[in-house]
Structure formats: structure tokens, C-alpha cells
Amino acid sequence: MAQRYRLSKGGRIDRDRLIDFTYDGRKLQGYQGDTLASALIANGRHLVGRSFKYHRPRGFLAAGAEEPNALMQIGTGARTVADVKATQVELYQGLTASPVNAWPSVKYDLGAVNQAFSKLFPSGFYYKTFMWPHSAWHFYERVIRSAAGLGKAPDKPDPDFYDKRYAHADVLVAGAGPAGLAAALAAGRSGARVILVDEQPETGGSLLASRDEIDGKPGTSWAEQAVAELRAMDNVRILTRTIAFGYYDHNWIALLESLTDHLAEKPDDVPRQRFWKVRAKQVVLATGAIERPLVFRDNDRPGIMLANAAQSYVNRWAVKPGETAVLFANNDGAYQAALDMKAAGIQIAAAVDLRQDPSGPRTEAARAAGIDILAGHAITETQGGHRVNRIKVAPMSEDGKQLAGSGQTLECDLVAMSGGWNPTVHLHSQSRGKLRFDSDIASFVPDFAVQAERSAGACNGTFGLAAVLAEGETAGRAAAEAAGFSPAAANGHYKAASDGFTPARWLWLTPSTKPVGHGGKHFVDFQNDVTAADLHLALREGYTSVEHVKRYTTTGMGTDQGKTSNVNALGIVSEYRELPIEELGVTTFRPPYTPVTFGAWGGRDVEEFFDPTRKTPMHSWHERAGAAFEDVGLWKRPWYYPKAGETMHDAVQRESKAARESLGVLDATTLGRIDIQGPDSGEFLNRIYTNGWKTLKPGFCRYGLMLGEDGMVRDDGVTACLGENHYLMHTTTGGAADVLAHLEEYLQTEWPELQVYLTTVTEQYATAAIAGPNARKLLAELTGDIDVSPEAFPFMTFREGHVAGVWARVSRISFSGELSFEINVEAHNGLHMWQTIIAAGEKYAITPYGTETMHVLRAEKGFIIVGQETDGTVTPMDLGMEKLCSTKKEFVGRRSLTRPDMLDPNRKQLVGLLPDNPKDILEEGAQLVETVRPEPPMAMVGHVSSSYMSPTLGRAFALALIKGGQHKHGQKVYAPMTGDKTIACTITSPVFFDPEGERLRG
Amino acid sequence: MVEVNYRQVPLAHLGLASKIEDSLGDAGVGMSDRGFRAILNLRVDLAKQAGARESFEKAMGFTLPETPNTANGKDGTEALWLGPNEWQVVVDDNAPDAGTRWLQTVRQGMRGHFCAVVDVSNAQAIIGMTGPMAREVLERAVPLDMHPGAFKPGEVKQTVFGRHCGVIMHLRDESPVFDLYVRRSFAEYVWSYTRDCARGAQTDTAVLAG
């Protein structure tokens, strides 16, 4: 029968909207407003999973985020989600769900055989068993992972998109239960910008599941009114289906808002989830509390749930979690659940109370309502395969350590248990706020805050609706005041019941007929199958710190992060060690409070936005020319320009040849540029670079080498003297930002007396480098006001004038070893200049070349690339550039160059390599040896830093760093490669082409 | 030599001119390519360089704003405060030699003071943003508080935009109209990123005239 356990009236569900869904292959129905959990219970489904380790049948323990058992695979195909708690899934038309940890089905689960061998699986089992032989772990791990598998990830790309945004608030209120609503009202009325968040689809929190009254009307009506008032305020933003899951430094709170997970049809134009990064001046935490299970023998059968969960299913969703219930409690508050269940027509077989002398207003009400109370009793055993059907209860000794007398058997299909309440202190604790143990409620409550936050209501250890509302109001006002607002005086107090859940009695471990570990299992952590006996074992084996107990037994781990188990575990450890809980401490609370999808973390910074791409002004031309691009820093640089049918090798050979024989052109826009001005600019450069700068005259350029304080090469480039006290420094493409920061650091912290200003002008110019024997002829055609003759325009100078009809600064420098001019124009004119060069160069068969050809050309000349020939451990001497290190002045890094290690003749030094077989192209990064052995280890003497095929040399060649290489020219080294191939090479000078530099100076 | 205007502003290749709408319509955000303006970076320590304030005022006809994160200007010329000794001077002048000319004007005016004036007209793209959802959309790209009470007309703020550091935002009026100065090579990133932010905010963008 459909929804056999649905109550005939009540609940916050829409009975006019019937919803079809599929669970474990069966078609079922529920109502709009149901969670998957409540709909399953309406259909009498309590067996919803198998436990992680022993594959024991499991049902719902809870009704909210703390649920450890009911983990579901939701949806199919690309949108399937694993390990979602059924208690947090809103029901929608067509939803499909299945339990994650059962095969072939939840009823006939083959893994349940593990139960029979459970004695073989104590805590620490994996560590003890599968570590031998060491190499087999990879095999074991695969089998274990599959056996313990929790759900499946989708195997298709995510079809959804995710929004990410920042937000600012004066007051952020986490939780829209009674305390949170009261806080938001108080803060909102003061004019403060308030963000109120709640994980539920509707606000109201605990009021949604209770029959409590506020100001003489149902609590839910009060909540509705409060929300209506908040919605009318411009300064208040209410976010439902939004969980505050992380509390980071400087009051930075992360929220996850769900937008489409609850919809049957997922709209294309709505993000699935929105990740909020909120910076709040003040935070009010009103996150409530989570009920604590009781730890008794076989307390994990389906049908054994938290009392508050049973109450919620009855009141909020109008479903009967059972026909005949037993309340098992240690406190007065839990009796309200029994009363509510009784009012809904559930028979209460008995209330088993751990207290010797049960008292309190709700206990009295239960007694008056005819509920049979078994004082000083415990449940000693439970029975039932897929659902609890019988329990045994017995009286306990006065100290609660053992049983005293024979018991009785009770028939029931529901056990509602309550071991008290744990304030939800996660966010407070994440914010580094301290906790203290409150013995009145036997749990941890916020002690003091470290950040601008305050807790209110149950999460602060305050129970009793009247007190919760008052504390919420006070916290909201205090937060608004601290954020600079003046809240008006409160107009009267909220009228509500004032009782908390005490009196209570704290017994961490309920006695049974057999000692712990010798019959049945006392579960502490349901999700990780951790029992009281496991905790005892860990303690016996010496894992006494709570952090060690946690890691050894895995209690408190998993997707529920111990929301129901942590305090019980501490209680049991405390009892065993005979130490007060407050001396044990607690394990660390870390974000996220509940699991967060990777999609939400990534937000929009994926695919094309994973990294910004920087494009030069000529980019569109390169694209049209069919260039392949290389990422250099964030820049897209043309790598090579393949013609139809050409491989990369073909293209690079053609481009290199063209530049050597006629004319090539390179987009050199991406080089970093720093404008340096001020009376001390020359002195500044003199200190920053290794070589001398004071003699550089306006109109001239100079190559400079920049070291770190450690003496290692950090950057290099050409700097032009634009005028008196005015320079333009060029840096490597990737080093631009770092070099500017390096220079600013020295200017601001080491030499503040220097009058120098630095301005980045990387983006101001577009640069085309024309290189080749015809470069001068082309330039002459493109300019009317620059004399390009060798006499008027020598090497390492620059001229300003016009090229292609626009202002240009032309530098006669060369990174290719060819006669070359770098033409710099204003960036907006870059495309025009480039197109003009290409058109005019046609008669010289001008060939655009990319970074790969640039590398070949410069390597033939032995020109280094910082980051390729250097790796932060290379000195100028290692590169054979000692002449660039002035001995007449101080410069950054100089002192380090005289350390003994720097003078070691056996340091790795830059050399050239010629493979014996001219067709063997060495792999960059290949290790080099002098003596080849059949297999490693072999003494490595260096590595290949750059390697290419040169059309000009007609052979392969390479640059390498080899120990003492500068004195080994002519000697052999070998590069042993994979697959038994060894490439023999001869060490040479690193300059392979035009060593005299006649071409570039000509 | 007569200079011809060959300029291709950074967003030119997107062909935005043909996509310009007359009004926002249903779109929550209007975006525009503001085209070219002469932009100078000025570094000078007004506290130490006696008379520098007056020199600038004499050259440009208005004073440099000294209140952090504000702008001051006159007749299509303005200075944006970027730091205690740094301003961005922006002139609405699209002539081919505008950058060089204004550079000379300010350099001449500041002669005698220790300062740096640098033409950065070509180093930036200027993107305009307006519309009822503009703040809401920008809150997805920049971590700053975009609330009208926190980012007021006339204010200038520098921040990170998505993953692009060093964006300058100038709120011209409360309608709101923002000018975003972004590094030239990041212009397309900022433009597309904003459109994606609009999608996240469940609104559309319209291209408006600069």
C-alpha cells in the first residue's frame, strides 16, 4: 500500500502534490516537502544501507545532516551523486536513489559475510594485516576499496555550471531556527546588512519539527511571521538551502547554496550550486544541537533512531517511523518525543530510562499520559534482522556499571533513543574559538571566541525555547552594535516554554549481559563501524591521545565527521582512562561541515577561465596564420606556424632556415618592460645588475645579468638608456612580475635613499623582431626618419622615429645571432605594424617564426634562457659569464659568489654537446654520464638543458650543464635513454654558430 | 610626418561595434568598450616635493586627489588616486599622438621635481559597466564590497578581477557607471569573465556604446 506509514494529517508537506520516485529499483511515492528519508519511512522502508565494514543492515539514525547510515547514490548518468545523506535530499518527481554500500541489493548483501568474521577485523586491522608483503598493498587496497566502496563517481563530464561569488555583511547569522531568527530580527531592525543562512529549504529550524508555542501561537507561525518581516527589509538577505560549511580567517565564511539539486527539471540557465565567500564584520552562530545516541549492545539495527529524529518524522513530515515504540533515554527532554509520537497514534511500549529517579516536566507529562517508565533500566539486547522487533531490558546497579536483576522482553519496531544533546560547535571551533566541557549537559560548549563571532541558543549550550530566543535576540543586538549600529531596545520578551532537556544522567556505555566486546556490538560511530570495544582496544594498545584514538579507530571520520559519535567516544575514553573529559581535549573541527562538491570549489575558474590568457596585439593575425601556440607565463605565444602538411619539425626547420638566409619576424611583445626614472637610476641599475651601468649613454643598450642574494642567476635582459636618468629595462617574459617585485623590494627596504621610480610598461608596447640578412633592407623601406646604415645605427643602440607610419623605437639587438632589429611601437599600433612588415617583407619571403625557432636560433649562438639553462642553482661563472661580473662595484649577489662552493671547479658548467650521430636529438632533461653501466646507478655528471635539430648546422646539437664542463671540451659523455639506447656525445663550446658575431654586428 | 590613426584598441577583434544595443532591454548589465584615452602614470611624493601640487594644477587645471581611493578632474581630464605617491591621469583625447602630447604637457609641468611621468595609454583597456545588476555581477569577480554604501560615486579602487591582478575600478555615478581599467592583454579575459559572472547571476549582458 502506498505511503502506509503516512499520518492522515499534519506535517509540512503538500498532500496535493504527489511525487513518484524510484528507490533501489522500486517505484514509490511521497509528497512535495518530503525528504527522501521521510518518503522512504512513509513507505515503511527502514533498511537503507549496509554498514561500511561489517555490512550490517542499517536504517535511519537521524533526520538531518548528522545522518551516518543512509548514504545514497542519487540520480543517474552525468548528474549522479554519491554518498548523499537521504535525510538531506529533497524529494522531486522522478528522483532515483539506491543505497551505496550493498551488493547485489540491500536485502541480500553478500558483503554481510564480513559480520561472521568480525572478530578478525578489529580496529587497526588494515595497518596490521595488509602491510606484508609491503609491495602487495596496492593489490589489497584495490580489493578493500571496492568492498568498502561508498558510491560511484559519474563517468561523464559534469553538465552543470557553478556560480561563485563574494559578499559582505555587517552580521552573518548561521542558522534560521529560533535563535537565528531572533538574532536576524534584532540585527536587521537596526539597519545592519544581515545575511541569514539555513541549510533547510525553509526557515524555522527546530520549530519545524516541534509543537512548541511562541507568544501563544505555534512556533512555526511565529517563524513564518519573523521571516516575513525579514524579507521586507532591504538590508537582509535570506539564503535557504544554503549551508555555512567553513569558517576561515578574518571572519571569512564559506556558504554553499543549492539551486537545482531539488528540481526535477534542471534549467540550463541556473547554476547547480553557488559558492559564497562572505566577509562578515560580525557573525552570530545559531547552529543548534545534535542529539546524542546511547551506546548499548547492538544499537544499530534499523528502527533504532534518535528520539528527536522520530519526533521530526512525526511532526514535520507526518510519517510514522514505527507502530510500537520504546523510548530509551537518559534525560527529561526526550519524553517530548514520546508524547508527540503517542499523539500521532504510535503505541509507546515503554520508556526505558537510565535515570534512577526520572523527573522533570516532560517526564511527568509522559507519566500522566500513561506511559510506562522503567526507571534505572537499560536496553541490554536488541533483535531483528532487517528491522528491530524485540528488545530486552533489565534494571541496572545503582552506579550503572552492571545489570542488577533479570529483565523483560519488549516487542517493538522502533527504539527512540536520546543520550542528551551536543551543541553544534563546528563553526565556532573552525574559527579557532575555544571550547569548554559543560558538565550540566555533559558536552562541549563555546568558551571564548577568537574572531568576531558569538554563539546563541543550543549551539551555545542553551536549551529551553524562551532562553534560546532571548539569547538569539541578545546576540543579534550585540553583533549589530559591534558592527557600528544602534539597535532599538527590545520590545518585551518572547513568551515560550523555559525547560531545557535536563535533568539527565550520563552513562557513556550501557551495560549488557556480557562484557563489552564479548557479545554483540556497542556502536559508537555508525558510519565507520567503530564500537566501544574498538576504542578500548586502541587504548590498550597505547593510543591514548584522542587524536590517536580517532586515527587508529577511524571514529569521527567519514562524511558525517563524527557528528553523532565524537562526544560519546570521548566519554568512553574518559571512563576507560579514568580521566575527566575536560582533560582529554577534543579532536580538531575542520571545514567543511558537510561535503562540498568540487564543482562548487572550482566555480567559474575552470576550462577557459582556469587561468587568464594574455594575448598580444598581433594575436588575431597569428591565429589567422594558423600558428600553434605555446603558454609562456599566462601569455599565448606563437610556437611555430605550420603550413599545410607540415609537422612541427618541418615548420621549425623552415622557419630557422629563413631567418638565417633571408628574413624572419618574431612577435616579441611579451618581454617584460620596466620604466626606470630618477636621478639615482644609474646607481640603482649598477647595484641590481652584475655589470657596470654608469657608462651607458642615451641611445645605447646593454645586456644585464641579475642575481639573487644567493648569487644565482635570476633574470637577464637588455636595458636601454632612454635619456639622462631614464632607462627601459627588459625582463624575461615569465619573470616580469617577479623582477618588478624584486626591484621594488630593494628600492623600498634596502635603498630607500635612492631617488628612483619604477613603472611597469610591459603592456604599453608591441614588438616585432625582424632577423636575417635582409632585415636592414626591410627596415629602410619602412622608415623615413631613421638612418639604418651600419655606421649610423650600430649594434646595441636604439633609434626613435617612425616605422610603418607610426612612432617607433627600434633597437639593434639580437637574440637570434642574425642582423636583427626589434621594432617597438605603441601596443595599439602593433597589429598595423606587423601587417605592414609582413606585406613589405613579401619580396624577401619574410617568414614569421615562433618561440621554438627562436630557441633554436639562440641556442646555436649559445645564448641562455633563464629558466632553461638556469634553475636557481646556476651562477654567472657556471655560464661562462664571469666577464659580466664587475669587480669594481657592489651588486646584489656578489658576496655569495666568493663562497668556497661557488669557486669549486667541479660545479656544473654550461657546455655544448654534439651527438655522435647527427640525427640523434637528445631529450631535454636527459642525465649525462661519463661511464655507462648496464643499469643504474651510474654517476651522473650533468644534464641536457636545451636540445634541437639545426638546419644551419645540419645536425642535432644541445646545451648542457656538466660538472667541470668548461675544461672538458672534446671529451665524451653519454646519455643513457630508456629502451637500451645510449646517445654518445662530444662536449664542445656552447657557441655553435658565428662565434665572432660578425652577422649580428654587420 | 602626418600621423594616421592606425589604432586597434584591445577589444577591437571582438567586433563589438556591430553588437551594440540602444538600451539595456532585459539585460541586467551593460558593457562597453570605452575605446582610447590618453593615460599617464604619475609618481611623485607631494609631501617631499615642495610646489609639486601647484605645478600639477598649473599644468592640468585641477589638483591631484589626495584622499585615498578618489578621483578629481575637470573637462574630460581626471586623476585617479592609486597610492600615496601614485596617480593615473586620464584624458579623453583620441588623437594619434595624444599619449605623447599629454606626456610632454605633464612632464614639462612637473619639471624640477623628482617624479616619474610615464605614458601607459596603450597598456590598458577601458571597459564600462552599468545596469541594475552591475554591482551584483561584479561581486562575482572582485572580492571588494560593491554595496552602494561601501563603494560610492567618485571612488577609485584597485583589486583583483577573477585571476587578473591590478584592475582599477572607478565608479563615475551611482546609476551605477563603472570604468574598469584593465591590463591590455587581459582585456578579453575580463570581458568574457564578466559575461560568465552575469550567467552565474542569472542575468544577461548587453553591449552598449562606449
PDB file of N, CA and C in Angstrom, chain B residues 154-190:
ATOM      1  N   GLY B 154      32.527  58.394  -7.442  1.00  0.00           N
ATOM      2  CA  GLY B 154      33.748  59.184  -7.330  1.00  0.00           C
ATOM      3  C   GLY B 154      34.904  58.394  -6.741  1.00  0.00           C
ATOM      4  N   GLU B 155      34.619  57.178  -6.268  1.00  0.00           N
ATOM      5  CA  GLU B 155      35.700  56.391  -5.665  1.00  0.00           C
ATOM      6  C   GLU B 155      36.429  55.542  -6.706  1.00  0.00           C
ATOM      7  N   VAL B 156      37.667  55.289  -6.403  1.00  0.00           N
ATOM      8  CA  VAL B 156      38.532  54.508  -7.286  1.00  0.00           C
ATOM      9  C   VAL B 156      39.117  53.379  -6.449  1.00  0.00           C
ATOM     10  N   LYS B 157      38.970  52.148  -6.898  1.00  0.00           N
ATOM     11  CA  LYS B 157      39.529  51.043  -6.120  1.00  0.00           C
ATOM     12  C   LYS B 157      40.334  50.117  -7.020  1.00  0.00           C
ATOM     13  N   GLN B 158      41.362  49.559  -6.442  1.00  0.00           N
ATOM     14  CA  GLN B 158      42.190  48.620  -7.196  1.00  0.00           C
ATOM     15  C   GLN B 158      42.040  47.248  -6.564  1.00  0.00           C
ATOM     16  N   THR B 159      41.875  46.260  -7.379  1.00  0.00           N
ATOM     17  CA  THR B 159      41.632  44.939  -6.824  1.00  0.00           C
ATOM     18  C   THR B 159      41.973  43.863  -7.837  1.00  0.00           C
ATOM     19  N   VAL B 160      41.672  42.631  -7.434  1.00  0.00           N
ATOM     20  CA  VAL B 160      41.861  41.502  -8.331  1.00  0.00           C
ATOM     21  C   VAL B 160      40.512  41.230  -8.992  1.00  0.00           C
ATOM     22  N   PHE B 161      40.572  40.875 -10.262  1.00  0.00           N
ATOM     23  CA  PHE B 161      39.343  40.612 -11.011  1.00  0.00           C
ATOM     24  C   PHE B 161      39.456  39.190 -11.542  1.00  0.00           C
ATOM     25  N   GLY B 162      38.678  38.272 -10.979  1.00  0.00           N
ATOM     26  CA  GLY B 162      38.900  36.877 -11.327  1.00  0.00           C
ATOM     27  C   GLY B 162      40.323  36.537 -10.920  1.00  0.00           C
ATOM     28  N   ARG B 163      41.156  36.244 -11.892  1.00  0.00           N
ATOM     29  CA  ARG B 163      42.562  35.972 -11.568  1.00  0.00           C
ATOM     30  C   ARG B 163      43.493  37.019 -12.146  1.00  0.00           C
ATOM     31  N   HIS B 164      42.923  38.165 -12.515  1.00  0.00           N
ATOM     32  CA  HIS B 164      43.751  39.232 -13.064  1.00  0.00           C
ATOM     33  C   HIS B 164      43.981  40.260 -11.959  1.00  0.00           C
ATOM     34  N   CYS B 165      45.255  40.434 -11.582  1.00  0.00           N
ATOM     35  CA  CYS B 165      45.580  41.392 -10.527  1.00  0.00           C
ATOM     36  C   CYS B 165      45.668  42.792 -11.107  1.00  0.00           C
ATOM     37  N   GLY B 166      45.360  43.769 -10.306  1.00  0.00           N
ATOM     38  CA  GLY B 166      45.662  45.138 -10.680  1.00  0.00           C
ATOM     39  C   GLY B 166      44.634  45.812 -11.564  1.00  0.00           C
ATOM     40  N   VAL B 167      43.372  45.468 -11.367  1.00  0.00           N
ATOM     41  CA  VAL B 167      42.311  46.175 -12.085  1.00  0.00           C
ATOM     42  C   VAL B 167      41.958  47.440 -11.296  1.00  0.00           C
ATOM     43  N   ILE B 168      41.787  48.534 -12.038  1.00  0.00           N
ATOM     44  CA  ILE B 168      41.387  49.788 -11.387  1.00  0.00           C
ATOM     45  C   ILE B 168      39.909  50.002 -11.695  1.00  0.00           C
ATOM     46  N   MET B 169      39.104  50.227 -10.656  1.00  0.00           N
ATOM     47  CA  MET B 169      37.667  50.448 -10.852  1.00  0.00           C
ATOM     48  C   MET B 169      37.333  51.867 -10.424  1.00  0.00           C
ATOM     49  N   HIS B 170      36.679  52.586 -11.307  1.00  0.00           N
ATOM     50  CA  HIS B 170      36.290  53.958 -10.996  1.00  0.00           C
ATOM     51  C   HIS B 170      34.778  54.038 -11.133  1.00  0.00           C
ATOM     52  N   LEU B 171      34.102  54.349 -10.033  1.00  0.00           N
ATOM     53  CA  LEU B 171      32.639  54.483 -10.075  1.00  0.00           C
ATOM     54  C   LEU B 171      32.308  55.932 -10.401  1.00  0.00           C
ATOM     55  N   ARG B 172      31.765  56.142 -11.599  1.00  0.00           N
ATOM     56  CA  ARG B 172      31.548  57.515 -12.059  1.00  0.00           C
ATOM     57  C   ARG B 172      30.257  58.100 -11.506  1.00  0.00           C
ATOM     58  N   ASP B 173      29.201  57.293 -11.445  1.00  0.00           N
ATOM     59  CA  ASP B 173      27.976  57.787 -10.808  1.00  0.00           C
ATOM     60  C   ASP B 173      27.209  56.614 -10.221  1.00  0.00           C
ATOM     61  N   GLU B 174      26.141  56.952  -9.463  1.00  0.00           N
ATOM     62  CA  GLU B 174      25.501  55.905  -8.664  1.00  0.00           C
ATOM     63  C   GLU B 174      24.530  55.067  -9.469  1.00  0.00           C
ATOM     64  N   SER B 175      24.387  55.348 -10.758  1.00  0.00           N
ATOM     65  CA  SER B 175      23.345  54.643 -11.537  1.00  0.00           C
ATOM     66  C   SER B 175      23.488  53.107 -11.624  1.00  0.00           C
ATOM     67  N   PRO B 176      24.539  52.395 -11.585  1.00  0.00           N
ATOM     68  CA  PRO B 176      25.932  52.865 -11.484  1.00  0.00           C
ATOM     69  C   PRO B 176      26.613  52.840 -12.855  1.00  0.00           C
ATOM     70  N   VAL B 177      27.647  53.661 -12.983  1.00  0.00           N
ATOM     71  CA  VAL B 177      28.516  53.566 -14.163  1.00  0.00           C
ATOM     72  C   VAL B 177      29.945  53.346 -13.670  1.00  0.00           C
ATOM     73  N   PHE B 178      30.486  52.204 -14.025  1.00  0.00           N
ATOM     74  CA  PHE B 178      31.862  51.887 -13.643  1.00  0.00           C
ATOM     75  C   PHE B 178      32.765  51.987 -14.865  1.00  0.00           C
ATOM     76  N   ASP B 179      33.967  52.518 -14.675  1.00  0.00           N
ATOM     77  CA  ASP B 179      35.038  52.366 -15.661  1.00  0.00           C
ATOM     78  C   ASP B 179      36.034  51.383 -15.071  1.00  0.00           C
ATOM     79  N   LEU B 180      36.316  50.350 -15.811  1.00  0.00           N
ATOM     80  CA  LEU B 180      37.333  49.396 -15.368  1.00  0.00           C
ATOM     81  C   LEU B 180      38.564  49.553 -16.239  1.00  0.00           C
ATOM     82  N   TYR B 181      39.693  49.844 -15.617  1.00  0.00           N
ATOM     83  CA  TYR B 181      40.956  49.914 -16.350  1.00  0.00           C
ATOM     84  C   TYR B 181      41.654  48.579 -16.150  1.00  0.00           C
ATOM     85  N   VAL B 182      41.803  47.827 -17.222  1.00  0.00           N
ATOM     86  CA  VAL B 182      42.427  46.514 -17.104  1.00  0.00           C
ATOM     87  C   VAL B 182      43.663  46.478 -17.985  1.00  0.00           C
ATOM     88  N   ARG B 183      44.606  45.614 -17.636  1.00  0.00           N
ATOM     89  CA  ARG B 183      45.797  45.456 -18.468  1.00  0.00           C
ATOM     90  C   ARG B 183      45.378  44.970 -19.842  1.00  0.00           C
ATOM     91  N   ARG B 184      46.005  45.569 -20.839  1.00  0.00           N
ATOM     92  CA  ARG B 184      45.639  45.319 -22.217  1.00  0.00           C
ATOM     93  C   ARG B 184      45.492  43.826 -22.547  1.00  0.00           C
ATOM     94  N   SER B 185      46.486  43.036 -22.165  1.00  0.00           N
ATOM     95  CA  SER B 185      46.489  41.646 -22.591  1.00  0.00           C
ATOM     96  C   SER B 185      45.422  40.829 -21.855  1.00  0.00           C
ATOM     97  N   PHE B 186      44.867  41.401 -20.778  1.00  0.00           N
ATOM     98  CA  PHE B 186      43.838  40.689 -20.029  1.00  0.00           C
ATOM     99  C   PHE B 186      42.427  41.126 -20.454  1.00  0.00           C
ATOM    100  N   ALA B 187      42.339  42.046 -21.412  1.00  0.00           N
ATOM    101  CA  ALA B 187      41.044  42.665 -21.723  1.00  0.00           C
ATOM    102  C   ALA B 187      39.993  41.631 -22.105  1.00  0.00           C
ATOM    103  N   GLU B 188      40.371  40.702 -22.957  1.00  0.00           N
ATOM    104  CA  GLU B 188      39.398  39.720 -23.425  1.00  0.00           C
ATOM    105  C   GLU B 188      38.979  38.807 -22.262  1.00  0.00           C
ATOM    106  N   TYR B 189      39.934  38.466 -21.419  1.00  0.00           N
ATOM    107  CA  TYR B 189      39.626  37.653 -20.236  1.00  0.00           C
ATOM    108  C   TYR B 189      38.581  38.351 -19.367  1.00  0.00           C
ATOM    109  N   VAL B 190      38.817  39.625 -19.100  1.00  0.00           N
ATOM    110  CA  VAL B 190      37.889  40.365 -18.233  1.00  0.00           C
ATOM    111  C   VAL B 190      36.511  40.454 -18.888  1.00  0.00           C
TER     112      VAL B 190
END
